[in-house]
């Protein structure tokens, strides 16, 4: 299992800088884990889309995400990525896979 992006201060600041310089407004994350990365980007004012295949992990994060700009999904990342890229304007999105 990889470490959540939010636990690496240098990397997360770099990603934020890249997003700002490119004018990206949405952070798309696969593998929500404990939700720290999603919460960080939501608290920075970005829209967040996160997908988690494990139902218990997904359910544990729902309470944390209440009132935040986070859309959380409990399904396979391949399914959500296909529909998101096909149906949404993904040009303003940073994908963290």
mmCIF file with all atom_site columns, N, CA, C and O in Angstrom, residues 40-96:
data_model
loop_
_atom_site.group_PDB
_atom_site.id
_atom_site.type_symbol
_atom_site.label_atom_id
_atom_site.label_alt_id
_atom_site.label_comp_id
_atom_site.label_asym_id
_atom_site.label_entity_id
_atom_site.label_seq_id
_atom_site.pdbx_PDB_ins_code
_atom_site.Cartn_x
_atom_site.Cartn_y
_atom_site.Cartn_z
_atom_site.occupancy
_atom_site.B_iso_or_equiv
_atom_site.pdbx_formal_charge
_atom_site.auth_seq_id
_atom_site.auth_comp_id
_atom_site.auth_asym_id
_atom_site.auth_atom_id
_atom_site.pdbx_PDB_model_num
ATOM 1   N N  . UNK A 1 40 ? -7.363  17.304 2.618   1.00 0.00 ? 40 UNK A N  1
ATOM 2   C CA . UNK A 1 40 ? -6.405  18.381 2.394   1.00 0.00 ? 40 UNK A CA 1
ATOM 3   C C  . UNK A 1 40 ? -6.809  19.215 1.179   1.00 0.00 ? 40 UNK A C  1
ATOM 4   O O  . UNK A 1 40 ? -6.897  20.438 1.270   1.00 0.00 ? 40 UNK A O  1
ATOM 5   N N  . UNK A 1 41 ? -7.051  18.559 0.057   1.00 0.00 ? 41 UNK A N  1
ATOM 6   C CA . UNK A 1 41 ? -7.371  19.313 -1.157  1.00 0.00 ? 41 UNK A CA 1
ATOM 7   C C  . UNK A 1 41 ? -8.734  20.000 -1.059  1.00 0.00 ? 41 UNK A C  1
ATOM 8   O O  . UNK A 1 41 ? -8.899  21.113 -1.551  1.00 0.00 ? 41 UNK A O  1
ATOM 9   N N  . UNK A 1 42 ? -9.693  19.366 -0.422  1.00 0.00 ? 42 UNK A N  1
ATOM 10  C CA . UNK A 1 42 ? -10.995 20.025 -0.216  1.00 0.00 ? 42 UNK A CA 1
ATOM 11  C C  . UNK A 1 42 ? -10.828 21.262 0.653   1.00 0.00 ? 42 UNK A C  1
ATOM 12  O O  . UNK A 1 42 ? -11.417 22.315 0.370   1.00 0.00 ? 42 UNK A O  1
ATOM 13  N N  . UNK A 1 43 ? -10.018 21.174 1.698   1.00 0.00 ? 43 UNK A N  1
ATOM 14  C CA . UNK A 1 43 ? -9.788  22.320 2.580   1.00 0.00 ? 43 UNK A CA 1
ATOM 15  C C  . UNK A 1 43 ? -9.001  23.437 1.905   1.00 0.00 ? 43 UNK A C  1
ATOM 16  O O  . UNK A 1 43 ? -9.025  24.581 2.365   1.00 0.00 ? 43 UNK A O  1
ATOM 17  N N  . UNK A 1 44 ? -8.314  23.116 0.801   1.00 0.00 ? 44 UNK A N  1
ATOM 18  C CA . UNK A 1 44 ? -7.599  24.129 0.024   1.00 0.00 ? 44 UNK A CA 1
ATOM 19  C C  . UNK A 1 44 ? -8.512  24.776 -1.019  1.00 0.00 ? 44 UNK A C  1
ATOM 20  O O  . UNK A 1 44 ? -8.080  25.645 -1.768  1.00 0.00 ? 44 UNK A O  1
ATOM 21  N N  . UNK A 1 45 ? -9.766  24.342 -1.081  1.00 0.00 ? 45 UNK A N  1
ATOM 22  C CA . UNK A 1 45 ? -10.742 24.940 -1.990  1.00 0.00 ? 45 UNK A CA 1
ATOM 23  C C  . UNK A 1 45 ? -10.949 24.209 -3.301  1.00 0.00 ? 45 UNK A C  1
ATOM 24  O O  . UNK A 1 45 ? -11.688 24.681 -4.164  1.00 0.00 ? 45 UNK A O  1
ATOM 25  N N  . UNK A 1 46 ? -10.331 23.062 -3.464  1.00 0.00 ? 46 UNK A N  1
ATOM 26  C CA . UNK A 1 46 ? -10.499 22.293 -4.691  1.00 0.00 ? 46 UNK A CA 1
ATOM 27  C C  . UNK A 1 46 ? -11.711 21.384 -4.584  1.00 0.00 ? 46 UNK A C  1
ATOM 28  O O  . UNK A 1 46 ? -12.075 20.951 -3.492  1.00 0.00 ? 46 UNK A O  1
ATOM 29  N N  . UNK A 1 47 ? -12.309 21.070 -5.721  1.00 0.00 ? 47 UNK A N  1
ATOM 30  C CA . UNK A 1 47 ? -13.297 20.001 -5.782  1.00 0.00 ? 47 UNK A CA 1
ATOM 31  C C  . UNK A 1 47 ? -12.514 18.696 -5.727  1.00 0.00 ? 47 UNK A C  1
ATOM 32  O O  . UNK A 1 47 ? -11.438 18.594 -6.314  1.00 0.00 ? 47 UNK A O  1
ATOM 33  N N  . UNK A 1 48 ? -13.056 17.704 -5.037  1.00 0.00 ? 48 UNK A N  1
ATOM 34  C CA . UNK A 1 48 ? -12.370 16.425 -4.902  1.00 0.00 ? 48 UNK A CA 1
ATOM 35  C C  . UNK A 1 48 ? -13.322 15.300 -5.299  1.00 0.00 ? 48 UNK A C  1
ATOM 36  O O  . UNK A 1 48 ? -14.475 15.279 -4.884  1.00 0.00 ? 48 UNK A O  1
ATOM 37  N N  . UNK A 1 49 ? -12.794 14.392 -6.100  1.00 0.00 ? 49 UNK A N  1
ATOM 38  C CA . UNK A 1 49 ? -13.493 13.159 -6.432  1.00 0.00 ? 49 UNK A CA 1
ATOM 39  C C  . UNK A 1 49 ? -12.585 12.034 -5.971  1.00 0.00 ? 49 UNK A C  1
ATOM 40  O O  . UNK A 1 49 ? -11.400 12.004 -6.313  1.00 0.00 ? 49 UNK A O  1
ATOM 41  N N  . UNK A 1 50 ? -13.121 11.141 -5.164  1.00 0.00 ? 50 UNK A N  1
ATOM 42  C CA . UNK A 1 50 ? -12.312 10.039 -4.657  1.00 0.00 ? 50 UNK A CA 1
ATOM 43  C C  . UNK A 1 50 ? -13.091 8.743  -4.789  1.00 0.00 ? 50 UNK A C  1
ATOM 44  O O  . UNK A 1 50 ? -14.307 8.713  -4.608  1.00 0.00 ? 50 UNK A O  1
ATOM 45  N N  . UNK A 1 51 ? -12.370 7.695  -5.126  1.00 0.00 ? 51 UNK A N  1
ATOM 46  C CA . UNK A 1 51 ? -12.995 6.394  -5.330  1.00 0.00 ? 51 UNK A CA 1
ATOM 47  C C  . UNK A 1 51 ? -12.272 5.356  -4.475  1.00 0.00 ? 51 UNK A C  1
ATOM 48  O O  . UNK A 1 51 ? -11.044 5.325  -4.432  1.00 0.00 ? 51 UNK A O  1
ATOM 49  N N  . UNK A 1 52 ? -13.067 4.559  -3.780  1.00 0.00 ? 52 UNK A N  1
ATOM 50  C CA . UNK A 1 52 ? -12.531 3.537  -2.883  1.00 0.00 ? 52 UNK A CA 1
ATOM 51  C C  . UNK A 1 52 ? -13.317 2.248  -3.103  1.00 0.00 ? 52 UNK A C  1
ATOM 52  O O  . UNK A 1 52 ? -14.541 2.245  -2.985  1.00 0.00 ? 52 UNK A O  1
ATOM 53  N N  . UNK A 1 53 ? -12.635 1.177  -3.422  1.00 0.00 ? 53 UNK A N  1
ATOM 54  C CA . UNK A 1 53 ? -13.304 -0.091 -3.715  1.00 0.00 ? 53 UNK A CA 1
ATOM 55  C C  . UNK A 1 53 ? -13.730 -0.841 -2.442  1.00 0.00 ? 53 UNK A C  1
ATOM 56  O O  . UNK A 1 53 ? -14.719 -1.564 -2.442  1.00 0.00 ? 53 UNK A O  1
ATOM 57  N N  . UNK A 1 54 ? -13.019 -0.630 -1.340  1.00 0.00 ? 54 UNK A N  1
ATOM 58  C CA . UNK A 1 54 ? -13.345 -1.316 -0.087  1.00 0.00 ? 54 UNK A CA 1
ATOM 59  C C  . UNK A 1 54 ? -14.521 -0.622 0.596   1.00 0.00 ? 54 UNK A C  1
ATOM 60  O O  . UNK A 1 54 ? -14.433 0.558  0.959   1.00 0.00 ? 54 UNK A O  1
ATOM 61  N N  . UNK A 1 55 ? -15.604 -1.348 0.769   1.00 0.00 ? 55 UNK A N  1
ATOM 62  C CA . UNK A 1 55 ? -16.833 -0.752 1.303   1.00 0.00 ? 55 UNK A CA 1
ATOM 63  C C  . UNK A 1 55 ? -16.652 -0.196 2.719   1.00 0.00 ? 55 UNK A C  1
ATOM 64  O O  . UNK A 1 55 ? -17.143 0.885  3.040   1.00 0.00 ? 55 UNK A O  1
ATOM 65  N N  . UNK A 1 56 ? -15.965 -0.912 3.598   1.00 0.00 ? 56 UNK A N  1
ATOM 66  C CA . UNK A 1 56 ? -15.776 -0.423 4.970   1.00 0.00 ? 56 UNK A CA 1
ATOM 67  C C  . UNK A 1 56 ? -14.957 0.864  4.994   1.00 0.00 ? 56 UNK A C  1
ATOM 68  O O  . UNK A 1 56 ? -15.274 1.789  5.742   1.00 0.00 ? 56 UNK A O  1
ATOM 69  N N  . UNK A 1 57 ? -13.903 0.921  4.201   1.00 0.00 ? 57 UNK A N  1
ATOM 70  C CA . UNK A 1 57 ? -13.090 2.144  4.130   1.00 0.00 ? 57 UNK A CA 1
ATOM 71  C C  . UNK A 1 57 ? -13.930 3.290  3.590   1.00 0.00 ? 57 UNK A C  1
ATOM 72  O O  . UNK A 1 57 ? -13.891 4.411  4.116   1.00 0.00 ? 57 UNK A O  1
ATOM 73  N N  . UNK A 1 58 ? -14.691 3.035  2.552   1.00 0.00 ? 58 UNK A N  1
ATOM 74  C CA . UNK A 1 58 ? -15.586 4.040  1.970   1.00 0.00 ? 58 UNK A CA 1
ATOM 75  C C  . UNK A 1 58 ? -16.561 4.577  3.030   1.00 0.00 ? 58 UNK A C  1
ATOM 76  O O  . UNK A 1 58 ? -16.698 5.789  3.211   1.00 0.00 ? 58 UNK A O  1
ATOM 77  N N  . UNK A 1 59 ? -17.224 3.657  3.739   1.00 0.00 ? 59 UNK A N  1
ATOM 78  C CA . UNK A 1 59 ? -18.211 4.065  4.748   1.00 0.00 ? 59 UNK A CA 1
ATOM 79  C C  . UNK A 1 59 ? -17.561 4.840  5.899   1.00 0.00 ? 59 UNK A C  1
ATOM 80  O O  . UNK A 1 59 ? -18.142 5.803  6.405   1.00 0.00 ? 59 UNK A O  1
ATOM 81  N N  . UNK A 1 60 ? -16.363 4.445  6.313   1.00 0.00 ? 60 UNK A N  1
ATOM 82  C CA . UNK A 1 60 ? -15.668 5.153  7.392   1.00 0.00 ? 60 UNK A CA 1
ATOM 83  C C  . UNK A 1 60 ? -15.338 6.590  7.014   1.00 0.00 ? 60 UNK A C  1
ATOM 84  O O  . UNK A 1 60 ? -15.286 7.471  7.880   1.00 0.00 ? 60 UNK A O  1
ATOM 85  N N  . UNK A 1 61 ? -15.118 6.845  5.736   1.00 0.00 ? 61 UNK A N  1
ATOM 86  C CA . UNK A 1 61 ? -14.759 8.197  5.297   1.00 0.00 ? 61 UNK A CA 1
ATOM 87  C C  . UNK A 1 61 ? -15.958 9.108  5.068   1.00 0.00 ? 61 UNK A C  1
ATOM 88  O O  . UNK A 1 61 ? -15.809 10.327 5.067   1.00 0.00 ? 61 UNK A O  1
ATOM 89  N N  . UNK A 1 62 ? -17.142 8.555  4.896   1.00 0.00 ? 62 UNK A N  1
ATOM 90  C CA . UNK A 1 62 ? -18.315 9.386  4.605   1.00 0.00 ? 62 UNK A CA 1
ATOM 91  C C  . UNK A 1 62 ? -18.548 10.454 5.672   1.00 0.00 ? 62 UNK A C  1
ATOM 92  O O  . UNK A 1 62 ? -18.859 11.604 5.357   1.00 0.00 ? 62 UNK A O  1
ATOM 93  N N  . UNK A 1 63 ? -18.420 10.083 6.925   1.00 0.00 ? 63 UNK A N  1
ATOM 94  C CA . UNK A 1 63 ? -18.637 11.047 8.008   1.00 0.00 ? 63 UNK A CA 1
ATOM 95  C C  . UNK A 1 63 ? -17.597 12.167 7.966   1.00 0.00 ? 63 UNK A C  1
ATOM 96  O O  . UNK A 1 63 ? -17.913 13.331 8.159   1.00 0.00 ? 63 UNK A O  1
ATOM 97  N N  . UNK A 1 64 ? -16.344 11.821 7.685   1.00 0.00 ? 64 UNK A N  1
ATOM 98  C CA . UNK A 1 64 ? -15.271 12.824 7.590   1.00 0.00 ? 64 UNK A CA 1
ATOM 99  C C  . UNK A 1 64 ? -15.523 13.825 6.472   1.00 0.00 ? 64 UNK A C  1
ATOM 100 O O  . UNK A 1 64 ? -15.118 14.971 6.552   1.00 0.00 ? 64 UNK A O  1
ATOM 101 N N  . UNK A 1 65 ? -16.192 13.376 5.417   1.00 0.00 ? 65 UNK A N  1
ATOM 102 C CA . UNK A 1 65 ? -16.356 14.195 4.223   1.00 0.00 ? 65 UNK A CA 1
ATOM 103 C C  . UNK A 1 65 ? -17.613 15.063 4.243   1.00 0.00 ? 65 UNK A C  1
ATOM 104 O O  . UNK A 1 65 ? -17.802 15.877 3.346   1.00 0.00 ? 65 UNK A O  1
ATOM 105 N N  . UNK A 1 66 ? -18.455 14.912 5.255   1.00 0.00 ? 66 UNK A N  1
ATOM 106 C CA . UNK A 1 66 ? -19.691 15.706 5.315   1.00 0.00 ? 66 UNK A CA 1
ATOM 107 C C  . UNK A 1 66 ? -19.375 17.200 5.300   1.00 0.00 ? 66 UNK A C  1
ATOM 108 O O  . UNK A 1 66 ? -18.507 17.670 6.024   1.00 0.00 ? 66 UNK A O  1
ATOM 109 N N  . UNK A 1 67 ? -20.084 17.922 4.449   1.00 0.00 ? 67 UNK A N  1
ATOM 110 C CA . UNK A 1 67 ? -19.933 19.366 4.360   1.00 0.00 ? 67 UNK A CA 1
ATOM 111 C C  . UNK A 1 67 ? -18.709 19.820 3.563   1.00 0.00 ? 67 UNK A C  1
ATOM 112 O O  . UNK A 1 67 ? -18.438 21.007 3.476   1.00 0.00 ? 67 UNK A O  1
ATOM 113 N N  . UNK A 1 68 ? -17.987 18.882 2.991   1.00 0.00 ? 68 UNK A N  1
ATOM 114 C CA . UNK A 1 68 ? -16.790 19.206 2.201   1.00 0.00 ? 68 UNK A CA 1
ATOM 115 C C  . UNK A 1 68 ? -17.122 19.077 0.709   1.00 0.00 ? 68 UNK A C  1
ATOM 116 O O  . UNK A 1 68 ? -18.104 18.451 0.330   1.00 0.00 ? 68 UNK A O  1
ATOM 117 N N  . UNK A 1 69 ? -16.281 19.643 -0.114  1.00 0.00 ? 69 UNK A N  1
ATOM 118 C CA . UNK A 1 69 ? -16.449 19.556 -1.567  1.00 0.00 ? 69 UNK A CA 1
ATOM 119 C C  . UNK A 1 69 ? -15.838 18.241 -2.071  1.00 0.00 ? 69 UNK A C  1
ATOM 120 O O  . UNK A 1 69 ? -14.971 18.252 -2.924  1.00 0.00 ? 69 UNK A O  1
ATOM 121 N N  . UNK A 1 70 ? -16.300 17.142 -1.502  1.00 0.00 ? 70 UNK A N  1
ATOM 122 C CA . UNK A 1 70 ? -15.762 15.829 -1.840  1.00 0.00 ? 70 UNK A CA 1
ATOM 123 C C  . UNK A 1 70 ? -16.899 14.922 -2.309  1.00 0.00 ? 70 UNK A C  1
ATOM 124 O O  . UNK A 1 70 ? -17.885 14.753 -1.601  1.00 0.00 ? 70 UNK A O  1
ATOM 125 N N  . UNK A 1 71 ? -16.731 14.377 -3.496  1.00 0.00 ? 71 UNK A N  1
ATOM 126 C CA . UNK A 1 71 ? -17.644 13.348 -3.987  1.00 0.00 ? 71 UNK A CA 1
ATOM 127 C C  . UNK A 1 71 ? -16.916 12.029 -3.865  1.00 0.00 ? 71 UNK A C  1
ATOM 128 O O  . UNK A 1 71 ? -15.866 11.835 -4.472  1.00 0.00 ? 71 UNK A O  1
ATOM 129 N N  . UNK A 1 72 ? -17.466 11.146 -3.057  1.00 0.00 ? 72 UNK A N  1
ATOM 130 C CA . UNK A 1 72 ? -16.831 9.867  -2.774  1.00 0.00 ? 72 UNK A CA 1
ATOM 131 C C  . UNK A 1 72 ? -17.653 8.741  -3.386  1.00 0.00 ? 72 UNK A C  1
ATOM 132 O O  . UNK A 1 72 ? -18.883 8.751  -3.293  1.00 0.00 ? 72 UNK A O  1
ATOM 133 N N  . UNK A 1 73 ? -16.964 7.802  -4.007  1.00 0.00 ? 73 UNK A N  1
ATOM 134 C CA . UNK A 1 73 ? -17.631 6.684  -4.672  1.00 0.00 ? 73 UNK A CA 1
ATOM 135 C C  . UNK A 1 73 ? -17.054 5.369  -4.189  1.00 0.00 ? 73 UNK A C  1
ATOM 136 O O  . UNK A 1 73 ? -15.851 5.251  -3.978  1.00 0.00 ? 73 UNK A O  1
ATOM 137 N N  . UNK A 1 74 ? -17.942 4.374  -4.040  1.00 0.00 ? 74 UNK A N  1
ATOM 138 C CA . UNK A 1 74 ? -17.544 3.024  -3.638  1.00 0.00 ? 74 UNK A CA 1
ATOM 139 C C  . UNK A 1 74 ? -17.677 2.108  -4.844  1.00 0.00 ? 74 UNK A C  1
ATOM 140 O O  . UNK A 1 74 ? -18.694 1.474  -5.058  1.00 0.00 ? 74 UNK A O  1
ATOM 141 N N  . UNK A 1 75 ? -16.634 2.087  -5.653  1.00 0.00 ? 75 UNK A N  1
ATOM 142 C CA . UNK A 1 75 ? -16.612 1.219  -6.814  1.00 0.00 ? 75 UNK A CA 1
ATOM 143 C C  . UNK A 1 75 ? -15.201 1.125  -7.365  1.00 0.00 ? 75 UNK A C  1
ATOM 144 O O  . UNK A 1 75 ? -14.279 1.723  -6.830  1.00 0.00 ? 75 UNK A O  1
ATOM 145 N N  . UNK A 1 76 ? -15.050 0.406  -8.420  1.00 0.00 ? 76 UNK A N  1
ATOM 146 C CA . UNK A 1 76 ? -13.746 0.237  -9.054  1.00 0.00 ? 76 UNK A CA 1
ATOM 147 C C  . UNK A 1 76 ? -13.303 1.547  -9.702  1.00 0.00 ? 76 UNK A C  1
ATOM 148 O O  . UNK A 1 76 ? -14.097 2.220  -10.366 1.00 0.00 ? 76 UNK A O  1
ATOM 149 N N  . UNK A 1 77 ? -12.040 1.902  -9.527  1.00 0.00 ? 77 UNK A N  1
ATOM 150 C CA . UNK A 1 77 ? -11.535 3.145  -10.122 1.00 0.00 ? 77 UNK A CA 1
ATOM 151 C C  . UNK A 1 77 ? -11.615 3.107  -11.642 1.00 0.00 ? 77 UNK A C  1
ATOM 152 O O  . UNK A 1 77 ? -11.852 4.137  -12.281 1.00 0.00 ? 77 UNK A O  1
ATOM 153 N N  . UNK A 1 78 ? -11.443 1.932  -12.250 1.00 0.00 ? 78 UNK A N  1
ATOM 154 C CA . UNK A 1 78 ? -11.508 1.837  -13.702 1.00 0.00 ? 78 UNK A CA 1
ATOM 155 C C  . UNK A 1 78 ? -12.880 2.270  -14.226 1.00 0.00 ? 78 UNK A C  1
ATOM 156 O O  . UNK A 1 78 ? -12.974 2.939  -15.254 1.00 0.00 ? 78 UNK A O  1
ATOM 157 N N  . UNK A 1 79 ? -13.927 1.890  -13.517 1.00 0.00 ? 79 UNK A N  1
ATOM 158 C CA . UNK A 1 79 ? -15.284 2.250  -13.926 1.00 0.00 ? 79 UNK A CA 1
ATOM 159 C C  . UNK A 1 79 ? -15.478 3.759  -13.825 1.00 0.00 ? 79 UNK A C  1
ATOM 160 O O  . UNK A 1 79 ? -15.929 4.411  -14.780 1.00 0.00 ? 79 UNK A O  1
ATOM 161 N N  . UNK A 1 80 ? -15.134 4.335  -12.692 1.00 0.00 ? 80 UNK A N  1
ATOM 162 C CA . UNK A 1 80 ? -15.337 5.772  -12.504 1.00 0.00 ? 80 UNK A CA 1
ATOM 163 C C  . UNK A 1 80 ? -14.456 6.580  -13.450 1.00 0.00 ? 80 UNK A C  1
ATOM 164 O O  . UNK A 1 80 ? -14.911 7.570  -14.030 1.00 0.00 ? 80 UNK A O  1
ATOM 165 N N  . UNK A 1 81 ? -13.218 6.181  -13.617 1.00 0.00 ? 81 UNK A N  1
ATOM 166 C CA . UNK A 1 81 ? -12.329 6.894  -14.538 1.00 0.00 ? 81 UNK A CA 1
ATOM 167 C C  . UNK A 1 81 ? -12.885 6.901  -15.952 1.00 0.00 ? 81 UNK A C  1
ATOM 168 O O  . UNK A 1 81 ? -12.864 7.927  -16.637 1.00 0.00 ? 81 UNK A O  1
ATOM 169 N N  . UNK A 1 82 ? -13.392 5.769  -16.404 1.00 0.00 ? 82 UNK A N  1
ATOM 170 C CA . UNK A 1 82 ? -13.960 5.687  -17.748 1.00 0.00 ? 82 UNK A CA 1
ATOM 171 C C  . UNK A 1 82 ? -15.093 6.700  -17.918 1.00 0.00 ? 82 UNK A C  1
ATOM 172 O O  . UNK A 1 82 ? -15.114 7.474  -18.876 1.00 0.00 ? 82 UNK A O  1
ATOM 173 N N  . UNK A 1 83 ? -16.034 6.689  -16.984 1.00 0.00 ? 83 UNK A N  1
ATOM 174 C CA . UNK A 1 83 ? -17.179 7.591  -17.107 1.00 0.00 ? 83 UNK A CA 1
ATOM 175 C C  . UNK A 1 83 ? -16.787 9.048  -16.897 1.00 0.00 ? 83 UNK A C  1
ATOM 176 O O  . UNK A 1 83 ? -17.276 9.932  -17.594 1.00 0.00 ? 83 UNK A O  1
ATOM 177 N N  . UNK A 1 84 ? -15.899 9.308  -15.974 1.00 0.00 ? 84 UNK A N  1
ATOM 178 C CA . UNK A 1 84 ? -15.481 10.690 -15.714 1.00 0.00 ? 84 UNK A CA 1
ATOM 179 C C  . UNK A 1 84 ? -14.793 11.290 -16.935 1.00 0.00 ? 84 UNK A C  1
ATOM 180 O O  . UNK A 1 84 ? -15.128 12.381 -17.369 1.00 0.00 ? 84 UNK A O  1
ATOM 181 N N  . UNK A 1 85 ? -13.847 10.564 -17.488 1.00 0.00 ? 85 UNK A N  1
ATOM 182 C CA . UNK A 1 85 ? -13.117 11.075 -18.646 1.00 0.00 ? 85 UNK A CA 1
ATOM 183 C C  . UNK A 1 85 ? -14.028 11.149 -19.870 1.00 0.00 ? 85 UNK A C  1
ATOM 184 O O  . UNK A 1 85 ? -13.903 12.061 -20.685 1.00 0.00 ? 85 UNK A O  1
ATOM 185 N N  . UNK A 1 86 ? -14.979 10.240 -19.992 1.00 0.00 ? 86 UNK A N  1
ATOM 186 C CA . UNK A 1 86 ? -15.889 10.223 -21.137 1.00 0.00 ? 86 UNK A CA 1
ATOM 187 C C  . UNK A 1 86 ? -16.954 11.309 -21.070 1.00 0.00 ? 86 UNK A C  1
ATOM 188 O O  . UNK A 1 86 ? -17.319 11.883 -22.090 1.00 0.00 ? 86 UNK A O  1
ATOM 189 N N  . UNK A 1 87 ? -17.450 11.583 -19.868 1.00 0.00 ? 87 UNK A N  1
ATOM 190 C CA . UNK A 1 87 ? -18.624 12.439 -19.741 1.00 0.00 ? 87 UNK A CA 1
ATOM 191 C C  . UNK A 1 87 ? -18.359 13.812 -19.133 1.00 0.00 ? 87 UNK A C  1
ATOM 192 O O  . UNK A 1 87 ? -19.191 14.707 -19.263 1.00 0.00 ? 87 UNK A O  1
ATOM 193 N N  . UNK A 1 88 ? -17.262 13.993 -18.473 1.00 0.00 ? 88 UNK A N  1
ATOM 194 C CA . UNK A 1 88 ? -16.992 15.261 -17.795 1.00 0.00 ? 88 UNK A CA 1
ATOM 195 C C  . UNK A 1 88 ? -15.856 15.996 -18.503 1.00 0.00 ? 88 UNK A C  1
ATOM 196 O O  . UNK A 1 88 ? -15.140 15.429 -19.326 1.00 0.00 ? 88 UNK A O  1
ATOM 197 N N  . UNK A 1 89 ? -15.696 17.258 -18.172 1.00 0.00 ? 89 UNK A N  1
ATOM 198 C CA . UNK A 1 89 ? -14.557 18.016 -18.679 1.00 0.00 ? 89 UNK A CA 1
ATOM 199 C C  . UNK A 1 89 ? -13.382 17.741 -17.751 1.00 0.00 ? 89 UNK A C  1
ATOM 200 O O  . UNK A 1 89 ? -13.259 18.340 -16.694 1.00 0.00 ? 89 UNK A O  1
ATOM 201 N N  . UNK A 1 90 ? -12.540 16.808 -18.149 1.00 0.00 ? 90 UNK A N  1
ATOM 202 C CA . UNK A 1 90 ? -11.417 16.396 -17.305 1.00 0.00 ? 90 UNK A CA 1
ATOM 203 C C  . UNK A 1 90 ? -10.195 17.287 -17.499 1.00 0.00 ? 90 UNK A C  1
ATOM 204 O O  . UNK A 1 90 ? -9.166  17.060 -16.874 1.00 0.00 ? 90 UNK A O  1
ATOM 205 N N  . UNK A 1 91 ? -10.306 18.320 -18.311 1.00 0.00 ? 91 UNK A N  1
ATOM 206 C CA . UNK A 1 91 ? -9.142  19.162 -18.611 1.00 0.00 ? 91 UNK A CA 1
ATOM 207 C C  . UNK A 1 91 ? -8.699  20.009 -17.422 1.00 0.00 ? 91 UNK A C  1
ATOM 208 O O  . UNK A 1 91 ? -7.591  20.532 -17.428 1.00 0.00 ? 91 UNK A O  1
ATOM 209 N N  . UNK A 1 92 ? -9.525  20.141 -16.412 1.00 0.00 ? 92 UNK A N  1
ATOM 210 C CA . UNK A 1 92 ? -9.191  20.924 -15.220 1.00 0.00 ? 92 UNK A CA 1
ATOM 211 C C  . UNK A 1 92 ? -8.945  20.027 -14.007 1.00 0.00 ? 92 UNK A C  1
ATOM 212 O O  . UNK A 1 92 ? -9.095  20.456 -12.878 1.00 0.00 ? 92 UNK A O  1
ATOM 213 N N  . UNK A 1 93 ? -8.598  18.760 -14.274 1.00 0.00 ? 93 UNK A N  1
ATOM 214 C CA . UNK A 1 93 ? -8.485  17.771 -13.216 1.00 0.00 ? 93 UNK A CA 1
ATOM 215 C C  . UNK A 1 93 ? -7.068  17.227 -13.101 1.00 0.00 ? 93 UNK A C  1
ATOM 216 O O  . UNK A 1 93 ? -6.433  16.908 -14.095 1.00 0.00 ? 93 UNK A O  1
ATOM 217 N N  . UNK A 1 94 ? -6.595  17.127 -11.858 1.00 0.00 ? 94 UNK A N  1
ATOM 218 C CA . UNK A 1 94 ? -5.342  16.441 -11.547 1.00 0.00 ? 94 UNK A CA 1
ATOM 219 C C  . UNK A 1 94 ? -5.706  15.036 -11.108 1.00 0.00 ? 94 UNK A C  1
ATOM 220 O O  . UNK A 1 94 ? -6.494  14.845 -10.193 1.00 0.00 ? 94 UNK A O  1
ATOM 221 N N  . UNK A 1 95 ? -5.120  14.036 -11.766 1.00 0.00 ? 95 UNK A N  1
ATOM 222 C CA . UNK A 1 95 ? -5.405  12.641 -11.441 1.00 0.00 ? 95 UNK A CA 1
ATOM 223 C C  . UNK A 1 95 ? -4.281  12.070 -10.603 1.00 0.00 ? 95 UNK A C  1
ATOM 224 O O  . UNK A 1 95 ? -3.120  12.055 -11.025 1.00 0.00 ? 95 UNK A O  1
ATOM 225 N N  . UNK A 1 96 ? -4.621  11.601 -9.399  1.00 0.00 ? 96 UNK A N  1
ATOM 226 C CA . UNK A 1 96 ? -3.671  10.957 -8.508  1.00 0.00 ? 96 UNK A CA 1
ATOM 227 C C  . UNK A 1 96 ? -4.072  9.506  -8.391  1.00 0.00 ? 96 UNK A C  1
ATOM 228 O O  . UNK A 1 96 ? -5.034  9.155  -7.729  1.00 0.00 ? 96 UNK A O  1
#
